[in-house]
Short mmCIF file of C-alpha atoms in Angstrom, two decimals:
data_model
loop_
_atom_site.label_atom_id
_atom_site.label_comp_id
_atom_site.label_asym_id
_atom_site.label_seq_id
_atom_site.Cartn_x
_atom_site.Cartn_y
_atom_site.Cartn_z
CA MET M 1 -0.16 0.15 0.08
CA PHE M 2 1.43 3.02 -1.11
CA LYS M 3 1.56 6.11 1.41
CA SER M 4 2.92 8.86 -0.84
CA ALA M 5 3.58 9.42 -4.63
CA LEU M 6 7.31 9.03 -3.97
CA ASP M 7 6.19 5.55 -2.58
CA TYR M 8 5.14 4.69 -6.00
CA HIS M 9 8.09 6.36 -7.63
CA ASN M 10 10.37 4.38 -5.64
CA HIS M 11 8.52 1.11 -6.34
CA THR M 12 8.77 1.71 -10.28
CA SER M 13 12.46 2.76 -10.22
CA TYR M 14 14.78 1.00 -12.54
CA ASP M 15 17.61 -0.92 -10.72
CA ARG M 16 20.71 -1.93 -12.78
CA TYR M 17 21.14 -5.22 -10.83
CA ASN M 18 17.40 -5.85 -10.17
CA MET M 19 15.45 -5.82 -13.64
CA GLN M 20 12.74 -8.25 -14.11
CA GLY M 21 12.59 -10.07 -17.43
CA HIS M 22 10.04 -9.03 -19.78
CA TYR M 23 9.00 -9.97 -23.20
CA MET M 24 6.57 -8.17 -25.88
CA ASP M 25 3.46 -9.66 -26.38
CA TRP M 26 3.05 -8.56 -29.93
CA PRO M 27 -0.17 -10.44 -30.69
CA ASN M 28 -1.77 -8.64 -27.88
CA GLN M 29 -0.34 -5.04 -29.04
CA PRO M 30 -3.04 -2.66 -28.13
CA THR M 31 -4.65 -0.45 -30.80
CA VAL M 32 -3.52 3.31 -30.94
CA PHE M 33 -6.67 4.58 -32.32
CA LYS M 34 -10.07 4.79 -30.49
CA GLN M 35 -13.11 4.54 -32.62
CA TYR M 36 -16.81 4.54 -31.84
CA SER M 37 -18.20 2.08 -34.11
CA GLY M 38 -21.65 2.82 -35.49
CA ILE M 39 -21.08 6.59 -34.87
CA GLU M 40 -20.35 8.62 -38.05
CA PRO M 41 -17.65 11.00 -37.33
CA ILE M 42 -18.37 14.92 -38.12
CA PRO M 43 -15.51 15.94 -40.38
CA LEU M 44 -13.37 18.54 -39.13
CA VAL M 45 -13.12 21.71 -41.34
CA PRO M 46 -10.05 23.37 -40.20
CA GLY M 47 -8.71 26.58 -41.96
CA ASP M 48 -5.15 26.97 -43.48
CA ASN M 49 -3.85 28.95 -40.37
CA PRO M 50 -1.91 31.60 -42.48
CA LYS M 51 -0.57 33.54 -39.45
CA LYS M 52 3.28 32.37 -38.71
CA VAL M 53 4.54 33.37 -35.38
CA SER M 54 7.55 32.21 -33.46
CA ILE M 55 7.97 29.97 -30.74
CA ALA M 56 9.26 32.91 -28.90
CA GLN M 57 6.38 35.00 -29.63
CA LEU M 58 4.09 32.46 -28.64
CA CYS M 59 5.74 31.42 -25.42
CA LEU M 60 7.43 34.74 -24.36
CA THR M 61 4.92 37.42 -25.10
CA GLU M 62 1.36 37.99 -24.23
CA PRO M 63 -1.22 38.24 -27.10
CA THR M 64 -1.97 41.80 -27.92
CA GLY M 65 -5.48 41.10 -28.02
CA ARG M 66 -8.03 38.37 -27.33
CA LYS M 67 -10.80 37.19 -29.52
CA ASP M 68 -14.49 37.80 -28.33
CA SER M 69 -14.72 34.66 -26.21
CA THR M 70 -18.30 34.03 -27.26
CA SER M 71 -17.47 33.70 -30.72
CA ILE M 72 -16.16 30.29 -30.92
CA TYR M 73 -17.21 28.70 -34.25
CA TYR M 74 -16.84 24.98 -35.49
CA SER M 75 -14.14 25.83 -38.04
CA LEU M 76 -12.15 27.51 -35.20
CA LEU M 77 -12.60 24.24 -33.02
CA SER M 78 -11.49 22.29 -35.86
CA ASP M 79 -8.43 24.47 -36.20
CA ILE M 80 -7.52 23.91 -32.49
CA LEU M 81 -8.09 20.10 -32.49
CA THR M 82 -5.93 19.88 -35.58
CA LEU M 83 -2.93 21.99 -33.88
CA THR M 84 -3.27 19.91 -30.84
CA HIS M 85 -3.24 16.35 -32.24
CA ALA M 86 -2.61 15.28 -35.87
CA ILE M 87 -1.17 12.54 -38.00
CA THR M 88 1.53 14.22 -39.87
CA ALA M 89 2.99 11.38 -42.00
CA LYS M 90 2.90 7.78 -42.58
CA ALA M 91 5.63 5.25 -43.30
CA LYS M 92 5.57 1.45 -43.92
CA HIS M 93 7.14 -0.91 -41.38
CA GLY M 94 6.91 -4.61 -41.76
CA GLY M 95 4.15 -4.76 -44.18
CA SER M 96 1.92 -2.35 -42.02
CA TYR M 97 1.89 1.49 -41.86
CA PHE M 98 3.25 3.56 -38.97
CA TYR M 99 1.44 6.91 -38.60
CA TYR M 100 3.61 9.97 -37.26
CA ARG M 101 2.19 12.18 -34.84
CA SER M 102 2.38 15.90 -33.75
CA VAL M 103 2.65 14.90 -30.16
CA ALA M 104 5.55 12.98 -28.55
CA SER M 105 4.77 9.57 -26.70
CA ALA M 106 6.89 7.10 -24.94
CA GLY M 107 7.31 3.91 -27.15
CA ALA M 108 4.96 5.49 -29.72
CA LEU M 109 1.96 3.94 -27.79
CA TYR M 110 -0.23 7.04 -27.69
CA PRO M 111 -2.27 6.59 -24.50
CA PHE M 112 -4.30 9.94 -24.58
CA GLU M 113 -7.46 10.58 -26.12
CA SER M 114 -9.21 13.93 -26.60
CA TYR M 115 -13.06 14.60 -25.70
CA VAL M 116 -14.84 17.83 -26.41
CA CYS M 117 -18.01 19.22 -24.46
CA ALA M 118 -19.51 22.04 -26.93
CA LEU M 119 -21.56 24.22 -24.61
CA GLY M 120 -21.82 27.27 -27.03
CA VAL M 121 -19.86 26.50 -30.21
CA GLU M 122 -21.45 28.09 -33.35
CA GLY M 123 -22.31 25.26 -36.02
CA LEU M 124 -22.11 22.50 -33.76
CA ASP M 125 -24.96 21.42 -31.53
CA PRO M 126 -24.37 21.06 -27.69
CA GLY M 127 -23.01 17.59 -26.68
CA LEU M 128 -20.22 15.64 -25.97
CA PHE M 129 -17.89 14.70 -28.59
CA HIS M 130 -14.62 12.25 -28.98
CA HIS M 131 -11.97 13.36 -31.37
CA ASN M 132 -11.48 10.57 -33.88
CA LEU M 133 -7.94 11.24 -35.12
CA ALA M 134 -7.94 8.51 -37.61
CA ALA M 135 -11.19 9.88 -39.03
CA ASN M 136 -10.09 13.20 -38.79
CA GLY M 137 -13.59 14.01 -37.15
CA LEU M 138 -15.87 14.39 -34.03
CA GLU M 139 -17.81 11.52 -32.82
CA LYS M 140 -20.98 12.57 -30.98
CA LEU M 141 -21.45 10.69 -27.85
CA VAL M 142 -24.05 12.47 -26.03
CA ASP M 143 -26.84 14.99 -27.08
CA GLY M 144 -27.14 18.29 -25.12
CA ALA M 145 -24.75 19.72 -22.43
CA SER M 146 -25.12 21.53 -19.35
CA ILE M 147 -22.91 24.08 -17.87
CA SER M 148 -24.19 23.33 -14.43
CA ARG M 149 -23.25 19.76 -14.59
CA ILE M 150 -19.86 20.95 -16.12
CA ARG M 151 -19.36 23.08 -12.99
CA ASP M 152 -20.34 20.09 -10.74
CA ILE M 153 -17.79 17.71 -12.07
CA LEU M 154 -15.04 20.11 -12.45
CA ASN M 155 -15.56 22.07 -9.04
CA LEU M 156 -15.97 25.44 -10.87
CA GLU M 157 -17.51 28.45 -9.60
CA ASN M 158 -20.83 29.44 -10.26
CA THR M 159 -19.84 32.52 -12.25
CA ILE M 160 -17.77 30.22 -14.82
CA ARG M 161 -19.72 29.37 -17.99
CA PRO M 162 -17.10 27.93 -20.64
CA SER M 163 -18.23 27.86 -24.15
CA LEU M 164 -15.94 24.59 -24.71
CA VAL M 165 -14.28 22.19 -22.44
CA PHE M 166 -11.47 19.80 -23.35
CA PHE M 167 -11.04 16.49 -21.44
CA LEU M 168 -7.76 14.88 -22.06
CA THR M 169 -7.59 11.07 -20.72
CA SER M 170 -5.18 8.29 -20.62
CA ILE M 171 -5.98 4.60 -21.63
CA PHE M 172 -3.74 2.44 -19.19
CA PHE M 173 -3.08 -0.68 -21.38
CA ARG M 174 -1.77 0.99 -24.10
CA SER M 175 1.32 2.02 -22.06
CA SER M 176 1.58 -0.74 -19.49
CA TRP M 177 1.61 -3.25 -22.21
CA LYS M 178 5.16 -2.35 -22.57
CA TYR M 179 6.05 -0.56 -19.51
CA ARG M 180 3.96 -2.53 -16.80
CA ASP M 181 4.06 -0.74 -13.21
CA ARG M 182 6.10 2.25 -14.74
CA ALA M 183 3.37 3.23 -17.12
CA TYR M 184 1.48 5.76 -14.88
CA ARG M 185 4.65 7.94 -15.41
CA TYR M 186 4.21 7.85 -19.19
CA HIS M 187 0.55 8.34 -18.89
CA LEU M 188 1.12 11.39 -17.25
CA LEU M 189 4.05 12.78 -19.37
CA ASP M 190 2.48 11.89 -22.49
CA THR M 191 -0.81 13.54 -21.54
CA GLY M 192 1.24 16.50 -20.68
CA HIS M 193 2.88 16.57 -24.39
CA LEU M 194 -0.75 16.73 -25.55
CA LEU M 195 -2.08 19.40 -23.03
CA GLU M 196 1.06 21.64 -24.11
CA ASN M 197 -0.09 21.45 -27.85
CA LEU M 198 -3.53 22.29 -26.65
CA THR M 199 -2.65 25.59 -24.95
CA LEU M 200 -0.20 26.50 -27.39
CA ALA M 201 -3.17 26.33 -29.88
CA LEU M 202 -5.36 28.29 -27.76
CA LYS M 203 -2.85 30.99 -27.44
CA TYR M 204 -2.11 31.08 -31.18
CA LYS M 205 -6.08 31.47 -31.47
CA GLU M 206 -6.12 34.09 -28.71
CA LEU M 207 -8.63 32.24 -26.56
CA GLU M 208 -8.89 32.67 -22.84
CA TYR M 209 -8.56 29.29 -20.82
CA SER M 210 -7.95 27.74 -17.84
CA ILE M 211 -6.57 24.17 -16.76
CA VAL M 212 -8.43 22.05 -14.49
CA THR M 213 -6.48 19.20 -12.24
CA ASP M 214 -8.85 19.19 -9.39
CA PHE M 215 -11.86 17.66 -10.52
CA ASP M 216 -13.95 15.02 -9.02
CA ASP M 217 -12.43 11.83 -10.94
CA ASP M 218 -15.67 9.53 -10.47
CA LYS M 219 -18.09 12.29 -11.92
CA THR M 220 -15.76 13.24 -15.05
CA ASN M 221 -15.04 9.80 -16.05
CA GLY M 222 -18.76 8.97 -15.59
CA PHE M 223 -19.75 12.16 -17.63
CA LEU M 224 -17.27 10.92 -20.54
CA GLY M 225 -18.84 7.45 -20.43
CA ILE M 226 -15.28 5.64 -20.13
CA ASP M 227 -14.55 2.57 -18.17
CA PRO M 228 -12.65 4.06 -15.25
CA LYS M 229 -10.78 0.66 -14.95
CA ARG M 230 -9.16 1.09 -18.22
CA GLU M 231 -9.27 4.80 -18.96
CA VAL M 232 -9.22 7.88 -16.83
CA CYS M 233 -9.41 11.52 -17.21
CA LEU M 234 -6.19 13.49 -16.26
CA VAL M 235 -6.90 17.09 -16.94
CA ALA M 236 -9.65 19.52 -18.42
CA VAL M 237 -9.30 22.71 -20.15
CA CYS M 238 -12.33 25.32 -20.08
CA VAL M 239 -12.37 27.75 -22.99
CA GLY M 240 -14.13 31.12 -23.14
CA SER M 241 -17.25 32.41 -21.88
CA CYS M 242 -20.76 31.25 -22.83
CA ASN M 243 -23.75 33.84 -23.45
CA GLU M 244 -26.28 31.57 -22.18
CA VAL M 245 -26.87 31.24 -18.64
CA ASP M 246 -27.24 27.65 -18.87
CA GLN M 247 -28.11 24.84 -21.26
CA THR M 248 -30.26 21.72 -20.87
CA GLU M 249 -29.34 18.25 -21.67
CA THR M 250 -31.79 16.11 -23.71
CA SER M 251 -32.81 12.76 -22.14
CA SER M 252 -30.53 10.86 -24.59
CA SER M 253 -27.64 12.62 -22.70
CA ASN M 254 -28.17 10.42 -19.74
CA LYS M 255 -28.79 7.21 -22.04
CA PRO M 256 -26.32 6.97 -24.87
CA VAL M 257 -27.25 4.64 -27.61
CA VAL M 258 -24.18 2.50 -27.19
CA ASP M 259 -22.28 1.54 -24.29
CA LEU M 260 -19.70 3.94 -24.28
CA SER M 261 -17.52 2.24 -21.51
CA SER M 262 -16.77 -0.52 -23.97
CA PHE M 263 -14.79 1.28 -26.21
CA SER M 264 -12.10 1.97 -23.46
CA LYS M 265 -10.90 -1.82 -24.30
CA VAL M 266 -8.00 -1.51 -26.53
CA SER M 267 -6.79 -5.23 -26.77
CA GLU M 268 -8.61 -8.66 -26.39
CA ARG M 269 -6.25 -9.93 -23.47
CA GLU M 270 -5.86 -6.74 -21.26
CA ILE M 271 -3.65 -7.10 -18.02
CA THR M 272 -4.79 -5.11 -15.01
CA TYR M 273 -1.65 -3.85 -13.01
CA SER M 274 -2.95 -3.14 -9.28
CA VAL M 275 -0.02 -0.91 -8.99
CA ILE M 276 -1.15 1.61 -11.41
CA GLU M 277 -4.84 1.59 -10.15
CA GLU M 278 -3.33 2.02 -6.76
CA ILE M 279 -1.38 5.14 -7.45
CA HIS M 280 -4.14 6.63 -9.48
CA GLN M 281 -6.71 6.26 -6.64
CA LEU M 282 -4.11 7.66 -4.19
CA THR M 283 -3.50 10.63 -6.40
CA ARG M 284 -7.30 11.54 -6.26
CA SER M 285 -6.74 13.13 -3.00
CA ASN M 286 -6.05 16.84 -2.53
CA ARG M 287 -4.68 18.58 0.63
CA THR M 288 -7.73 19.99 2.26
CA GLU M 289 -5.75 23.25 2.65
CA PRO M 290 -2.70 23.48 0.58
CA ASP M 291 0.51 24.38 2.29
CA PHE M 292 1.53 27.58 0.37
CA ASN M 293 3.90 28.81 2.95
CA THR M 294 6.31 26.01 2.25
CA ASP M 295 9.79 27.40 2.09
CA ARG M 296 11.86 26.71 -0.68
CA ILE M 297 9.43 24.81 -2.60
CA GLY M 298 11.20 22.58 -5.11
CA ASP M 299 14.44 22.62 -2.90
CA LEU M 300 16.74 19.72 -4.68
CA GLY M 301 19.49 19.94 -1.81
CA LEU M 302 22.14 21.31 -4.35
CA GLU M 303 24.78 23.85 -3.88
CA LEU M 304 24.44 26.41 -6.51
CA ARG M 305 26.83 28.96 -7.83
CA PHE M 306 25.53 31.74 -9.90
CA VAL M 307 27.17 31.98 -13.58
CA GLY M 308 25.06 34.45 -15.44
CA SER M 309 21.78 35.62 -16.97
CA VAL M 310 20.28 34.32 -19.97
CA ASP M 311 17.87 37.42 -20.30
CA SER M 312 20.14 39.54 -22.32
CA LEU M 313 21.09 36.68 -24.84
CA GLU M 314 20.24 37.21 -28.64
CA ILE M 315 17.08 34.99 -29.70
CA PRO M 316 18.21 33.04 -32.54
CA GLU M 317 16.34 33.11 -35.95
CA GLU M 318 13.85 30.39 -36.26
CA SER M 319 13.88 28.04 -39.32
CA LEU M 320 10.38 26.98 -38.68
CA LYS M 321 7.52 29.04 -37.30
CA TYR M 322 4.42 27.93 -35.36
CA PRO M 323 2.34 26.22 -36.69
CA ASP M 324 4.92 24.50 -38.95
CA ALA M 325 6.89 23.41 -36.22
CA VAL M 326 3.86 21.31 -34.77
CA PHE M 327 3.60 19.45 -37.71
CA ALA M 328 7.33 19.00 -38.33
CA ARG M 329 7.88 17.66 -35.05
CA ARG M 330 9.75 14.39 -34.67
CA SER M 331 11.58 12.21 -32.00
CA LEU M 332 15.16 12.30 -33.56
CA ARG M 333 18.23 10.48 -32.19
CA ASN M 334 20.99 10.80 -35.08
CA PHE M 335 22.96 13.51 -33.37
CA VAL M 336 26.45 14.51 -34.10
CA LYS M 337 29.09 15.75 -31.68
CA LYS M 338 28.51 19.39 -32.72
CA GLU M 339 28.26 22.60 -30.62
CA LEU M 340 25.15 24.39 -29.47
CA SER M 341 25.61 28.31 -29.35
CA LEU M 342 24.83 30.08 -26.14
CA ASN M 343 22.06 31.80 -27.89
CA GLU M 344 20.42 28.63 -28.87
CA ILE M 345 20.60 27.21 -25.10
CA GLY M 346 19.56 30.45 -23.79
CA TYR M 347 16.63 30.77 -26.01
CA MET M 348 15.48 26.97 -24.85
CA LEU M 349 15.75 27.90 -21.15
CA ARG M 350 13.76 31.03 -21.74
CA VAL M 351 11.06 29.37 -23.44
CA LEU M 352 10.91 26.44 -20.97
CA GLY M 353 10.81 28.76 -18.03
CA ALA M 354 8.07 31.26 -19.44
CA SER M 355 5.30 31.54 -17.19
CA GLU M 356 1.62 32.01 -17.95
CA ALA M 357 -1.37 33.03 -16.44
CA ILE M 358 -2.63 29.50 -15.76
CA THR M 359 0.19 27.50 -14.46
CA GLY M 360 3.96 27.65 -14.70
CA ALA M 361 6.84 25.13 -14.24
CA SER M 362 7.95 26.62 -10.70
CA SER M 363 4.32 26.79 -9.35
CA GLU M 364 3.97 23.06 -10.16
CA GLY M 365 7.32 22.28 -8.41
CA VAL M 366 9.21 21.18 -11.48
CA GLN M 367 12.67 22.65 -11.48
CA ILE M 368 14.58 22.79 -14.98
CA GLY M 369 17.97 21.67 -15.10
CA PHE M 370 20.73 20.71 -18.19
CA ILE M 371 23.89 19.03 -18.60
CA ALA M 372 26.30 20.72 -20.96
CA SER M 373 28.63 18.81 -22.82
CA ASN M 374 28.95 20.77 -26.10
CA VAL M 375 27.68 24.28 -25.54
CA GLN M 376 29.59 27.32 -26.66
CA LYS M 377 31.17 29.22 -23.57
CA ALA M 378 29.61 26.91 -21.14
CA PRO M 379 31.95 24.68 -19.29
CA LYS M 380 30.80 20.97 -18.90
CA GLY M 381 28.75 20.48 -16.16
CA PHE M 382 25.24 20.27 -14.56
CA TYR M 383 23.32 23.60 -14.37
CA ILE M 384 20.02 24.52 -12.73
CA TYR M 385 18.06 27.41 -14.34
CA ASN M 386 15.65 30.09 -12.40
CA PRO M 387 12.92 31.17 -14.63
CA ASP M 388 11.91 33.88 -12.15
CA SER M 389 15.21 35.89 -12.43
CA HIS M 390 16.25 34.10 -15.90
CA SER M 391 19.57 33.17 -13.84
CA LEU M 392 21.82 30.26 -14.48
CA PHE M 393 23.28 28.31 -11.67
CA LEU M 394 26.07 25.74 -11.84
CA ALA M 395 25.59 22.69 -9.49
CA ARG M 396 28.45 20.58 -10.78
CA GLN M 397 31.36 21.64 -13.07
CA ASP M 398 32.70 18.42 -14.83
CA SER M 399 31.82 16.15 -17.69
CA ILE M 400 28.85 13.83 -16.84
CA MET M 401 27.10 13.26 -20.05
CA ASP M 402 28.67 9.80 -20.62
CA GLU M 403 27.60 8.85 -17.19
CA MET M 404 24.43 9.88 -17.69
CA THR M 405 23.99 8.07 -20.94
CA HIS M 406 25.07 4.80 -19.00
CA ILE M 407 22.51 5.60 -16.53
CA CYS M 408 19.65 5.85 -19.44
CA LEU M 409 20.00 2.24 -20.17
CA ASP M 410 22.85 2.93 -22.26
CA GLN M 411 21.38 4.48 -25.26
CA GLY M 412 24.35 5.36 -26.89
CA TRP M 413 23.06 7.97 -29.18
CA LEU M 414 22.53 10.28 -25.91
CA SER M 415 26.45 10.70 -25.54
CA ASN M 416 26.26 12.58 -29.08
CA CYS M 417 23.92 15.19 -27.51
CA ALA M 418 25.10 18.83 -26.94
CA ALA M 419 22.95 18.87 -23.93
CA HIS M 420 20.62 16.87 -21.76
CA PHE M 421 17.51 18.50 -20.54
CA LEU M 422 16.35 17.59 -16.94
CA MET M 423 13.07 18.02 -15.23
CA LEU M 424 13.50 17.71 -11.34
CA VAL M 425 10.85 17.48 -8.94
CA ASN M 426 11.09 17.51 -4.81
CA MET M 427 8.35 14.81 -4.49
CA THR M 428 7.91 15.56 -0.63
CA ASP M 429 7.53 19.29 -1.34
CA ILE M 430 4.68 18.76 -3.97
CA GLU M 431 2.84 16.37 -1.86
CA ARG M 432 2.95 18.76 1.07
CA ARG M 433 1.99 21.65 -0.86
CA PHE M 434 -0.66 20.07 -3.19
CA GLY M 435 -1.28 16.58 -1.35
CA PRO M 436 -0.85 13.17 -3.45
CA ARG M 437 -2.77 14.87 -6.62
CA GLY M 438 0.56 17.10 -6.60
CA TYR M 439 2.15 14.02 -8.37
CA ARG M 440 -0.11 14.30 -11.46
CA ARG M 441 0.46 18.11 -11.73
CA ALA M 442 4.02 17.86 -11.63
CA LEU M 443 4.46 14.84 -14.23
CA LEU M 444 1.92 16.64 -16.37
CA THR M 445 3.85 19.74 -16.36
CA ALA M 446 7.23 17.98 -16.91
CA GLY M 447 5.65 16.53 -20.11
CA ARG M 448 4.11 19.93 -21.18
CA LEU M 449 8.03 21.43 -21.01
CA GLY M 450 9.16 18.23 -22.89
CA GLN M 451 6.75 19.08 -25.64
CA ARG M 452 7.54 22.83 -25.55
CA LEU M 453 11.32 21.80 -25.82
CA TYR M 454 10.36 19.45 -28.93
CA LEU M 455 8.68 22.47 -30.80
CA THR M 456 11.56 24.92 -29.85
CA THR M 457 14.45 22.63 -31.26
CA THR M 458 12.10 21.88 -34.17
CA SER M 459 11.99 25.42 -34.73
CA LEU M 460 15.66 25.67 -34.89
CA LYS M 461 16.20 22.57 -36.90
CA LEU M 462 17.67 20.69 -34.02
CA GLY M 463 16.91 17.21 -32.94
CA CYS M 464 15.19 16.40 -29.60
CA CYS M 465 14.33 13.05 -27.85
CA GLY M 466 12.84 12.35 -24.68
CA ILE M 467 13.67 9.76 -22.12
CA GLY M 468 11.89 8.43 -19.33
CA ALA M 469 13.69 5.27 -18.84
CA PHE M 470 16.80 5.29 -16.54
CA TYR M 471 18.16 3.85 -13.37
CA ASP M 472 16.43 6.21 -11.09
CA ALA M 473 18.80 6.09 -8.03
CA GLU M 474 22.08 6.35 -10.25
CA ALA M 475 20.55 9.28 -11.70
CA ARG M 476 19.90 10.80 -8.30
CA LYS M 477 23.28 10.31 -6.76
CA LEU M 478 24.97 11.38 -10.00
CA LEU M 479 23.13 14.76 -9.97
CA GLY M 480 23.64 15.17 -6.22
CA LEU M 481 19.57 15.34 -5.55
CA ASN M 482 18.61 15.11 -2.06
CA GLU M 483 16.49 12.08 -0.82
CA HIS M 484 13.34 13.75 -1.67
CA SER M 485 14.07 14.65 -5.21
CA ARG M 486 13.92 12.87 -8.31
CA LEU M 487 14.94 13.22 -12.17
CA THR M 488 11.39 12.80 -13.91
CA TYR M 489 12.20 13.39 -17.46
CA LEU M 490 15.23 13.69 -19.50
CA LEU M 491 15.67 15.12 -23.27
CA GLY M 492 18.44 14.99 -25.50
CA VAL M 493 19.16 18.01 -27.84
CA GLY M 494 21.79 18.90 -30.14
CA PRO M 495 22.65 19.32 -33.91
CA LEU M 496 21.61 16.30 -36.36
CA LYS M 497 23.63 14.50 -39.00
CA LYS M 498 20.42 14.00 -41.20
CA ARG M 499 16.88 14.74 -40.67
CA SER M 500 14.64 12.09 -42.27
CA ILE M 501 11.10 11.23 -41.60
CA ASN M 502 12.30 7.53 -41.27
CA GLU M 503 14.34 8.40 -38.54
#
């Protein structure tokens, strides 16, 4: 029985000398596209998104104006969904096609799904819809929608009247098929990738939004009609403000034509991992009164030496603008040992540390670090970035990239990276502040930052690839973290030898 999220994190830590054997049950591989048979998808009708903005403009500056939040029309919703999650290419492997996506995912297993509750969308009747990625459309699951019910399941104030609500879920077996007990980490990180794409799309469209993590799990999963043993909601995003005081649900909204929960099944012989069920149940809990007076939230136990600020560094010219970078994103590993400029590394740090009105990295307890191996004018070593002051601190000055590569299950390509970016969390601090649910918030944020780094490097035509598999205790020891802190996510970045869709 886990008493804390840190207990789960320790239980699922990889140990070089105590790894259990595991084989891939290929005939039982889960499907990666969810479709509701018998429901005809409504085709998306996206525009061509002619406006090109830099990632810097999107992340580092506030929009100069906001669209009328009541004017959300179907083509705008279609644009948002396309910018959030799209099939970007396909390639044939072993007689079948593999579909590349705009969202990064551990093992290309894509556990996440998107649902949309339309409350005030012009050209779309109120109701609950599923984004059918394969068909590029919306499947209507429930007729009618009620703002009062949305307020109830998401614990919203009575004054909030969203026009549109996105629900992002994760299907357990898609990731646990490969990663078993450790998969809950990837459910959160991967859903964080999707969440970042969604929030960037909303910023691009200049729409007001708020992220909701403290919802009622049972009511939300029930509203979506998913099987909570197989699929769960991890985050919701409310958009705009509806003119209507309230709307009513039709009688069919409580009695779907088909059993929606049966579509959460993605394989004939699914295995239930009790550890994943246990950690998800534990993280349902919040602190009754969050401890916002916690001193030094996110303290990693490091002795830091100030080395400078990145605020004055010049922002490099991007080769790809948003939204082109979204569709060009790939997980690339063909790094070459070439130098990153100080401007490039500074740009990445500033984009990662960019705050926003809803939530920022520091507010969720995620600390940003990086290991420099081949960065212009930066001594080799381990650094911590403070986004509030744009300051860079040195935690350890020596060459440790090869050691970290060894810790990351000896994936040799990591040693060719110019830098490793690190998402670090003091697990005890986040639980003391937010309760066990803080674990969800922290790893969702780590995933968001990972997706943001993917897009930033893509815009500069550099490579990026995320790693969630490493020997946890060895990583903590190498970085000198205290007993409460852990590396949750690592991303290798740097120049590439060749960029190819098949890589």
